[in-house]
């Protein structure tokens, strides 16, 4: 692409057209204290070849899952991505496709979304799934708003074991909506405290929101939570930040969840420094009209040929504002396609096998670390591929030492929770070999294993 900067005459004509005399006048609404009064520190211009070398040198300073043995999780997971996914999504009709408003010319995209919705329903055990959300955190916030719409109540119970960034997103979405957001504490096992939950539930409760597995990697007792919430007429919102776990666990739908949301990055989407990712959202049939976003359905034309259309789109662009369920504006089409290819490629048996590798390797690592002097597993709850480790010294010191040995050992929990300066969250996926796990254990032991 050629880049031709504007000439002084171009700028003069544009300013004259919009009715201002200088470029500064365009930004008059921005307080002067917020404006940058110097040039960007970019250095001298470089030739393209020189620029590429410089960028590669800068990139080489990063510690990534390619350069280090990574045991990082906490909402973004290092899973294997089959090469066929990049090959298929690179087809121009998928790579450049935008929102599929015109069904007669969007059949490929609409069919891909329809199949994505079907796969998410099969995975979660729910009746209907929308065409995807921005990410797991925004999906969680939209689920809270949906529970309020569906019940007409304004009290939300949020498990303290939810991902802290999901909790922050919920609070941001609800900041000016006059909702009563109450956190339910954790028990000694790292799950939502059942006794505290029963004390907080009442007939004003719209929903309980809990993780499955939760942020600490602990598998919550969804059946008990569903029974308790349903007894007061509320909804159970289940948040799945690591959906590979559903390859082994009973689906949230089977256990009584009313709304299931989560992050789909584990399904063939690269880590990419945090995005773009994919939020999935599934509901019961009875609540389908309260669901945000859009739903693609299957139909047939006048000649009986199968086709796909936008069946439900409850945004204010489509229906009256007071009837709209959300202003969320687009699905993550390309990411949803990646997840669709991943799930279709692996199938039920493949997802189960990947999940089995995650569980087995994480249990191996847990056993080895728990046996180390100076380290323990403070939470007793059952986990999938993540677990909390406590050290005798500060977690930040431990993790910094590991990184010098080429190991990204986990996420320090002090970042999110006061008083947890000695704890860190370790994640083991199918990408971690036994040699890597043994190297982690040896490094934690100071090279004495």
Coordinates of C-alpha atoms in Angstrom, one line a residue:
X1 CA 0.0 0.0 0.0
X2 CA 1.4 3.4 -0.9
X3 CA 1.5 6.0 1.8
X4 CA 1.1 9.6 0.6
X5 CA 1.1 12.2 3.4
X6 CA -1.1 15.3 3.1
X7 CA 0.4 18.4 1.6
X8 CA 0.1 21.7 3.3
X9 CA -2.5 22.7 0.6
X10 CA -4.4 19.5 1.4
X11 CA -4.5 20.3 5.1
X12 CA -5.6 24.0 4.3
X13 CA -8.5 22.8 2.1
X14 CA -9.7 20.3 4.7
X15 CA -9.6 22.8 7.6
X16 CA -11.4 25.3 5.4
X17 CA -14.1 22.7 4.6
X18 CA -14.8 21.9 8.3
X19 CA -14.7 25.6 9.2
X20 CA -11.6 25.9 11.5
X21 CA -8.3 27.7 11.0
X22 CA -5.7 25.3 12.4
X23 CA -5.2 21.7 13.3
X24 CA -5.2 22.7 17.0
X25 CA -8.7 24.0 16.6
X26 CA -9.8 20.4 15.8
X27 CA -8.8 19.4 19.3
X28 CA -10.1 22.4 21.2
X29 CA -12.5 20.2 23.2
X30 CA -9.6 18.3 24.7
X31 CA -8.2 20.1 27.8
X32 CA -4.7 21.4 27.1
X33 CA -3.3 19.6 30.2
X34 CA -4.1 16.2 28.4
X35 CA -2.4 17.1 25.1
X36 CA 1.1 15.8 24.3
X37 CA 3.2 18.9 23.6
X38 CA 6.2 17.1 22.2
X39 CA 6.9 14.7 19.3
X40 CA 6.7 11.0 19.9
X41 CA 10.1 9.5 20.8
X42 CA 10.3 7.3 17.7
X43 CA 13.9 8.0 16.7
X44 CA 15.1 8.7 13.2
X45 CA 13.4 7.2 10.1
X46 CA 14.6 3.7 9.2
X47 CA 14.7 1.7 6.0
X48 CA 12.1 -1.2 6.0
X49 CA 14.9 -3.8 6.3
X50 CA 16.4 -1.9 9.3
X51 CA 13.0 -1.5 10.9
X52 CA 12.2 -5.2 10.7
X53 CA 15.6 -6.0 12.3
X54 CA 14.9 -3.6 15.2
X55 CA 11.4 -4.9 15.8
X56 CA 12.7 -8.5 15.8
X57 CA 15.4 -7.5 18.4
X58 CA 12.7 -5.9 20.6
X59 CA 10.4 -8.9 20.2
X60 CA 13.2 -11.2 21.2
X61 CA 13.3 -9.6 24.7
X62 CA 9.8 -11.0 25.4
X63 CA 9.4 -14.2 27.4
X64 CA 6.7 -16.2 25.6
X65 CA 5.3 -19.7 25.5
X66 CA 7.7 -20.3 22.5
X67 CA 10.9 -19.1 24.3
X68 CA 10.1 -20.5 27.8
X69 CA 8.4 -23.4 29.4
X70 CA 5.1 -21.8 30.3
X71 CA 2.9 -22.7 33.2
X72 CA 0.7 -19.5 32.9
X73 CA -3.0 -19.8 32.9
X74 CA -5.6 -17.6 34.7
X75 CA -7.9 -17.1 31.7
X76 CA -5.4 -17.5 28.8
X77 CA -4.1 -20.9 28.0
X78 CA -1.3 -22.4 26.0
X79 CA -3.0 -25.1 24.0
X80 CA -1.8 -26.8 20.8
X81 CA -3.4 -25.2 17.7
X82 CA -3.6 -27.5 14.6
X83 CA -2.0 -25.9 11.5
X84 CA -5.2 -26.5 9.5
X85 CA -7.0 -23.7 11.4
X86 CA -4.8 -20.9 10.2
X87 CA -4.9 -22.4 6.7
X88 CA -8.8 -22.5 6.6
X89 CA -9.5 -19.1 8.2
X90 CA -7.1 -17.5 5.7
X91 CA -9.5 -18.1 2.9
X92 CA -10.5 -14.6 1.7
X93 CA -14.3 -15.1 2.1
X94 CA -13.7 -15.8 5.8
X95 CA -10.8 -13.5 6.5
X96 CA -12.5 -10.4 5.2
X97 CA -16.1 -11.1 6.1
X98 CA -18.0 -8.6 8.2
X99 CA -21.3 -8.8 10.0
X100 CA -23.6 -11.1 8.0
X101 CA -26.6 -8.8 7.5
X102 CA -27.4 -10.0 4.0
X103 CA -28.4 -13.7 4.1
X104 CA -28.4 -14.2 0.4
X105 CA -24.7 -13.4 0.1
X106 CA -23.5 -14.5 3.6
X107 CA -24.3 -18.1 3.6
X108 CA -20.8 -19.3 4.3
X109 CA -20.4 -17.0 7.3
X110 CA -23.9 -17.7 8.6
X111 CA -23.4 -21.5 8.3
X112 CA -20.1 -21.3 10.2
X113 CA -21.9 -19.3 13.0
X114 CA -24.8 -21.8 13.0
X115 CA -22.3 -24.7 13.4
X116 CA -20.4 -22.7 16.1
X117 CA -23.7 -22.3 18.0
X118 CA -24.5 -26.0 17.7
X119 CA -21.1 -27.0 19.0
X120 CA -21.3 -24.6 22.0
X121 CA -24.7 -26.1 22.9
X122 CA -23.3 -29.6 22.7
X123 CA -20.4 -28.6 24.9
X124 CA -22.3 -26.7 27.5
X125 CA -25.5 -28.9 27.5
X126 CA -27.7 -25.9 26.9
X127 CA -30.5 -25.2 24.4
X128 CA -29.3 -22.2 22.5
X129 CA -26.1 -20.2 22.0
X130 CA -25.6 -16.8 20.4
X131 CA -23.2 -15.9 17.6
X132 CA -20.5 -15.1 20.2
X133 CA -19.4 -12.2 22.4
X134 CA -16.2 -10.2 22.7
X135 CA -14.6 -12.3 25.4
X136 CA -15.4 -14.3 28.5
X137 CA -15.4 -11.2 30.8
X138 CA -17.9 -9.2 28.7
X139 CA -20.0 -12.3 28.3
X140 CA -20.1 -12.7 32.1
X141 CA -21.2 -9.1 32.5
X142 CA -23.9 -9.6 29.8
X143 CA -25.1 -12.7 31.6
X144 CA -25.6 -10.6 34.8
X145 CA -27.7 -8.1 32.9
X146 CA -29.7 -10.9 31.3
X147 CA -30.5 -12.5 34.7
X148 CA -31.8 -9.1 35.9
X149 CA -34.0 -8.8 32.8
X150 CA -35.3 -12.4 33.0
X151 CA -36.1 -12.2 36.7
X152 CA -37.0 -8.5 37.2
X153 CA -34.8 -8.6 40.3
X154 CA -31.7 -6.5 41.1
X155 CA -29.6 -8.5 43.6
X156 CA -26.6 -10.4 42.2
X157 CA -24.4 -12.8 44.1
X158 CA -20.9 -13.1 42.7
X159 CA -18.5 -15.8 43.9
X160 CA -15.2 -14.4 45.2
X161 CA -13.5 -17.2 43.3
X162 CA -14.5 -15.8 40.0
X163 CA -11.7 -14.4 37.8
X164 CA -10.9 -11.0 39.4
X165 CA -10.9 -9.4 36.0
X166 CA -14.3 -10.8 35.2
X167 CA -15.6 -9.4 38.5
X168 CA -14.1 -6.0 37.6
X169 CA -15.8 -6.1 34.2
X170 CA -19.2 -6.9 35.9
X171 CA -18.8 -4.0 38.3
X172 CA -17.9 -1.7 35.4
X173 CA -21.0 -2.7 33.3
X174 CA -23.2 -2.4 36.4
X175 CA -21.7 0.8 37.8
X176 CA -24.7 3.1 37.0
X177 CA -27.5 0.5 37.0
X178 CA -28.3 0.6 40.7
X179 CA -27.8 -3.2 41.1
X180 CA -26.9 -4.8 44.4
X181 CA -23.7 -6.7 43.8
X182 CA -22.7 -9.0 46.7
X183 CA -19.6 -11.2 46.8
X184 CA -19.9 -14.7 48.3
X185 CA -16.7 -15.7 50.1
X186 CA -14.7 -18.9 49.4
X187 CA -14.3 -21.9 51.7
X188 CA -11.1 -23.6 52.7
X189 CA -11.2 -25.8 49.5
X190 CA -11.1 -22.7 47.2
X191 CA -14.8 -23.0 46.1
X192 CA -17.8 -20.8 46.8
X193 CA -18.8 -21.1 50.5
X194 CA -22.1 -23.0 50.5
X195 CA -23.2 -22.0 53.9
X196 CA -22.5 -18.3 53.2
X197 CA -24.4 -18.7 49.9
X198 CA -27.5 -20.0 51.7
X199 CA -27.4 -17.1 54.1
X200 CA -27.2 -14.5 51.3
X201 CA -29.9 -16.0 49.0
X202 CA -33.4 -14.6 49.2
X203 CA -36.3 -13.8 47.0
X204 CA -34.6 -10.6 45.8
X205 CA -31.8 -12.6 44.2
X206 CA -31.6 -12.5 40.4
X207 CA -28.6 -14.8 40.1
X208 CA -25.5 -16.5 41.5
X209 CA -22.5 -16.2 39.3
X210 CA -19.7 -18.8 39.8
X211 CA -16.8 -20.3 37.9
X212 CA -16.5 -23.9 36.6
X213 CA -13.6 -24.4 37.2
X214 CA -13.2 -21.1 39.1
X215 CA -10.2 -18.8 39.0
X216 CA -8.2 -21.0 41.5
X217 CA -8.8 -24.0 39.2
X218 CA -11.3 -25.5 41.7
X219 CA -14.3 -27.3 40.3
X220 CA -17.5 -25.9 42.0
X221 CA -20.5 -28.0 43.1
X222 CA -22.9 -26.7 40.4
X223 CA -25.7 -29.1 41.4
X224 CA -25.9 -27.8 44.9
X225 CA -25.6 -24.2 43.8
X226 CA -28.4 -24.6 41.2
X227 CA -30.7 -26.2 43.7
X228 CA -30.1 -23.4 46.2
X229 CA -30.6 -20.6 43.7
X230 CA -33.6 -22.2 42.0
X231 CA -35.3 -22.5 45.4
X232 CA -35.5 -18.7 45.6
X233 CA -36.4 -18.3 42.0
X234 CA -33.0 -17.0 40.8
X235 CA -30.8 -18.1 37.9
X236 CA -27.4 -19.9 38.1
X237 CA -24.8 -18.2 35.8
X238 CA -21.9 -20.5 35.2
X239 CA -18.6 -19.0 33.9
X240 CA -16.2 -21.3 32.2
X241 CA -12.8 -19.6 31.7
X242 CA -11.1 -22.9 30.7
X243 CA -13.6 -24.8 28.5
X244 CA -11.2 -27.7 27.7
X245 CA -12.3 -28.9 31.2
X246 CA -15.7 -29.6 29.7
X247 CA -14.1 -32.5 27.8
X248 CA -14.1 -34.4 31.1
X249 CA -16.6 -32.6 33.4
X250 CA -20.3 -32.9 33.3
X251 CA -21.7 -30.1 31.3
X252 CA -23.1 -27.1 33.2
X253 CA -26.5 -27.7 31.6
X254 CA -26.7 -31.2 33.0
X255 CA -25.9 -29.8 36.5
X256 CA -28.7 -27.2 36.4
X257 CA -27.0 -24.0 35.1
X258 CA -29.4 -21.5 33.5
X259 CA -26.9 -19.3 31.6
X260 CA -23.4 -20.6 30.6
X261 CA -20.8 -18.1 29.5
X262 CA -17.0 -18.4 29.1
X263 CA -13.9 -17.7 27.2
X264 CA -13.2 -19.7 24.0
X265 CA -9.5 -18.8 23.5
X266 CA -8.6 -22.4 24.4
X267 CA -10.2 -23.6 21.1
X268 CA -7.6 -22.9 18.6
X269 CA -7.1 -19.2 19.2
X270 CA -3.5 -17.9 19.9
X271 CA -2.5 -16.3 23.2
X272 CA -1.6 -13.1 21.2
X273 CA -0.8 -11.0 24.3
X274 CA -4.4 -11.1 25.5
X275 CA -6.6 -10.9 22.4
X276 CA -8.7 -10.9 20.3
X277 CA -10.5 -13.7 22.1
X278 CA -13.9 -15.1 22.0
X279 CA -16.8 -15.1 24.4
X280 CA -19.4 -17.9 24.3
X281 CA -23.0 -17.5 25.7
X282 CA -25.6 -20.3 26.0
X283 CA -29.0 -20.3 27.6
X284 CA -32.2 -22.3 28.2
X285 CA -35.0 -22.2 25.6
X286 CA -37.3 -20.4 28.0
X287 CA -34.9 -17.4 28.3
X288 CA -33.8 -17.2 24.7
X289 CA -35.6 -13.8 24.1
X290 CA -33.6 -12.3 27.0
X291 CA -30.3 -13.3 25.4
X292 CA -28.0 -10.5 24.2
X293 CA -26.4 -10.5 20.7
X294 CA -27.5 -12.4 17.7
X295 CA -28.6 -16.0 16.9
X296 CA -28.3 -17.6 13.5
X297 CA -31.0 -20.1 12.5
X298 CA -31.5 -22.7 9.7
X299 CA -34.4 -22.3 7.3
X300 CA -35.3 -23.2 3.7
X301 CA -36.2 -21.1 0.7
X302 CA -39.3 -21.3 -1.5
X303 CA -37.8 -24.2 -3.4
X304 CA -37.0 -26.1 -0.2
X305 CA -33.2 -25.5 -0.3
X306 CA -31.5 -25.2 3.1
X307 CA -30.3 -21.8 4.1
X308 CA -29.2 -19.7 7.1
X309 CA -30.5 -16.4 8.4
X310 CA -30.2 -14.1 11.4
X311 CA -33.1 -15.5 13.4
X312 CA -32.9 -13.4 16.6
X313 CA -31.2 -10.0 16.8
X314 CA -32.4 -8.1 19.8
X315 CA -30.2 -5.0 19.5
X316 CA -31.7 -1.6 19.3
X317 CA -30.7 -1.4 15.6
X318 CA -33.2 -4.1 15.0
X319 CA -36.0 -3.5 17.5
X320 CA -37.4 -0.8 19.7
X321 CA -34.8 0.5 22.2
X322 CA -36.9 -0.3 25.2
X323 CA -37.1 -3.9 24.0
X324 CA -33.4 -4.3 23.2
X325 CA -31.5 -6.8 25.3
X326 CA -28.1 -5.3 24.8
X327 CA -26.2 -2.8 22.7
X328 CA -23.3 -5.3 22.1
X329 CA -22.5 -4.7 18.5
X330 CA -20.7 -7.6 16.8
X331 CA -19.8 -11.2 17.2
X332 CA -16.1 -12.3 17.0
X333 CA -16.7 -14.0 13.7
X334 CA -13.2 -15.0 12.8
X335 CA -12.4 -16.2 16.3
X336 CA -15.7 -18.1 16.4
X337 CA -14.7 -19.8 13.1
X338 CA -11.4 -20.8 14.6
X339 CA -13.2 -22.4 17.6
X340 CA -15.6 -24.1 15.2
X341 CA -12.8 -25.7 13.2
X342 CA -11.0 -26.7 16.4
X343 CA -14.0 -28.4 17.9
X344 CA -15.1 -30.0 14.7
X345 CA -11.5 -31.3 14.0
X346 CA -11.1 -32.8 17.4
X347 CA -14.6 -34.1 18.0
X348 CA -15.9 -35.4 21.3
X349 CA -13.2 -38.0 21.6
X350 CA -10.4 -35.5 20.8
X351 CA -11.6 -32.9 23.3
X352 CA -11.9 -35.7 25.9
X353 CA -8.4 -36.8 25.1
X354 CA -6.9 -33.3 25.3
X355 CA -8.7 -32.7 28.6
X356 CA -7.4 -36.0 29.9
X357 CA -3.8 -35.0 29.1
X358 CA -4.3 -31.7 30.9
X359 CA -5.7 -33.4 34.0
X360 CA -3.1 -36.1 34.2
X361 CA -0.1 -33.7 33.7
X362 CA -1.5 -31.2 36.2
X363 CA -2.0 -34.0 38.8
X364 CA 1.5 -35.2 38.2
X365 CA 2.8 -31.6 38.8
X366 CA 0.7 -31.2 41.9
X367 CA 2.0 -34.3 43.5
X368 CA 5.6 -33.4 42.8
X369 CA 5.3 -29.8 44.0
X370 CA 3.3 -30.8 47.1
X371 CA 6.2 -33.1 48.1
X372 CA 8.8 -30.3 47.9
X373 CA 10.0 -28.8 51.2
X374 CA 8.9 -25.2 51.4
X375 CA 5.9 -25.6 49.1
X376 CA 2.4 -26.7 49.7
X377 CA -1.1 -26.7 48.1
X378 CA -3.2 -24.5 50.4
X379 CA -6.6 -25.3 48.7
X380 CA -8.2 -28.8 49.1
X381 CA -10.8 -28.6 46.3
X382 CA -10.7 -30.8 43.2
X383 CA -9.0 -29.1 40.3
X384 CA -8.6 -29.6 36.6
X385 CA -5.4 -28.1 35.0
X386 CA -4.8 -25.2 37.4
X387 CA -3.9 -25.1 41.1
X388 CA -2.6 -22.7 43.8
X389 CA 0.8 -23.2 45.2
X390 CA 2.1 -21.6 48.4
X391 CA 5.8 -21.0 49.1
X392 CA 7.7 -20.2 52.3
X393 CA 9.0 -17.1 50.6
X394 CA 7.4 -14.4 48.4
X395 CA 5.9 -15.7 45.2
X396 CA 7.3 -12.9 43.1
X397 CA 10.8 -13.8 44.2
X398 CA 10.2 -17.5 43.3
X399 CA 8.8 -16.7 39.9
X400 CA 11.5 -14.3 39.1
X401 CA 14.1 -17.0 39.9
X402 CA 12.2 -19.4 37.6
X403 CA 12.1 -17.0 34.7
X404 CA 15.9 -16.7 34.8
X405 CA 16.0 -20.5 34.3
X406 CA 13.6 -20.2 31.2
X407 CA 10.4 -21.1 33.1
X408 CA 7.3 -19.0 33.4
X409 CA 6.2 -20.7 36.6
X410 CA 2.8 -19.1 37.3
X411 CA 0.8 -16.0 38.2
X412 CA 1.5 -14.3 41.5
X413 CA -1.9 -14.0 43.3
X414 CA -0.8 -10.9 45.2
X415 CA -1.6 -9.1 42.0
X416 CA -5.3 -9.7 42.7
X417 CA -5.6 -10.6 46.4
X418 CA -4.1 -8.8 49.4
X419 CA -2.4 -11.2 51.8
X420 CA -1.6 -13.8 49.1
X421 CA 2.0 -12.7 48.5
X422 CA 3.3 -16.2 48.9
X423 CA 0.8 -17.9 46.6
X424 CA 0.8 -18.3 42.8
X425 CA -1.4 -20.0 40.3
X426 CA 0.2 -22.8 38.2
X427 CA -1.4 -24.1 35.0
X428 CA -0.3 -27.3 33.2
X429 CA -1.7 -28.1 29.7
X430 CA -1.0 -30.8 27.1
X431 CA 1.8 -28.5 25.8
X432 CA 3.9 -29.2 28.9
X433 CA 6.1 -32.3 28.6
X434 CA 7.1 -34.4 31.6
X435 CA 10.6 -33.0 31.1
X436 CA 9.3 -29.5 31.5
X437 CA 7.3 -30.3 34.6
X438 CA 10.3 -32.1 36.1
X439 CA 12.4 -29.0 35.3
X440 CA 9.8 -26.8 37.0
X441 CA 9.9 -29.0 40.1
X442 CA 13.7 -29.0 40.1
X443 CA 13.9 -25.3 39.7
X444 CA 11.4 -24.8 42.6
X445 CA 13.7 -27.0 44.7
X446 CA 16.7 -24.9 43.8
X447 CA 18.1 -27.5 41.5
X448 CA 18.1 -30.3 44.1
X449 CA 15.6 -32.6 42.4

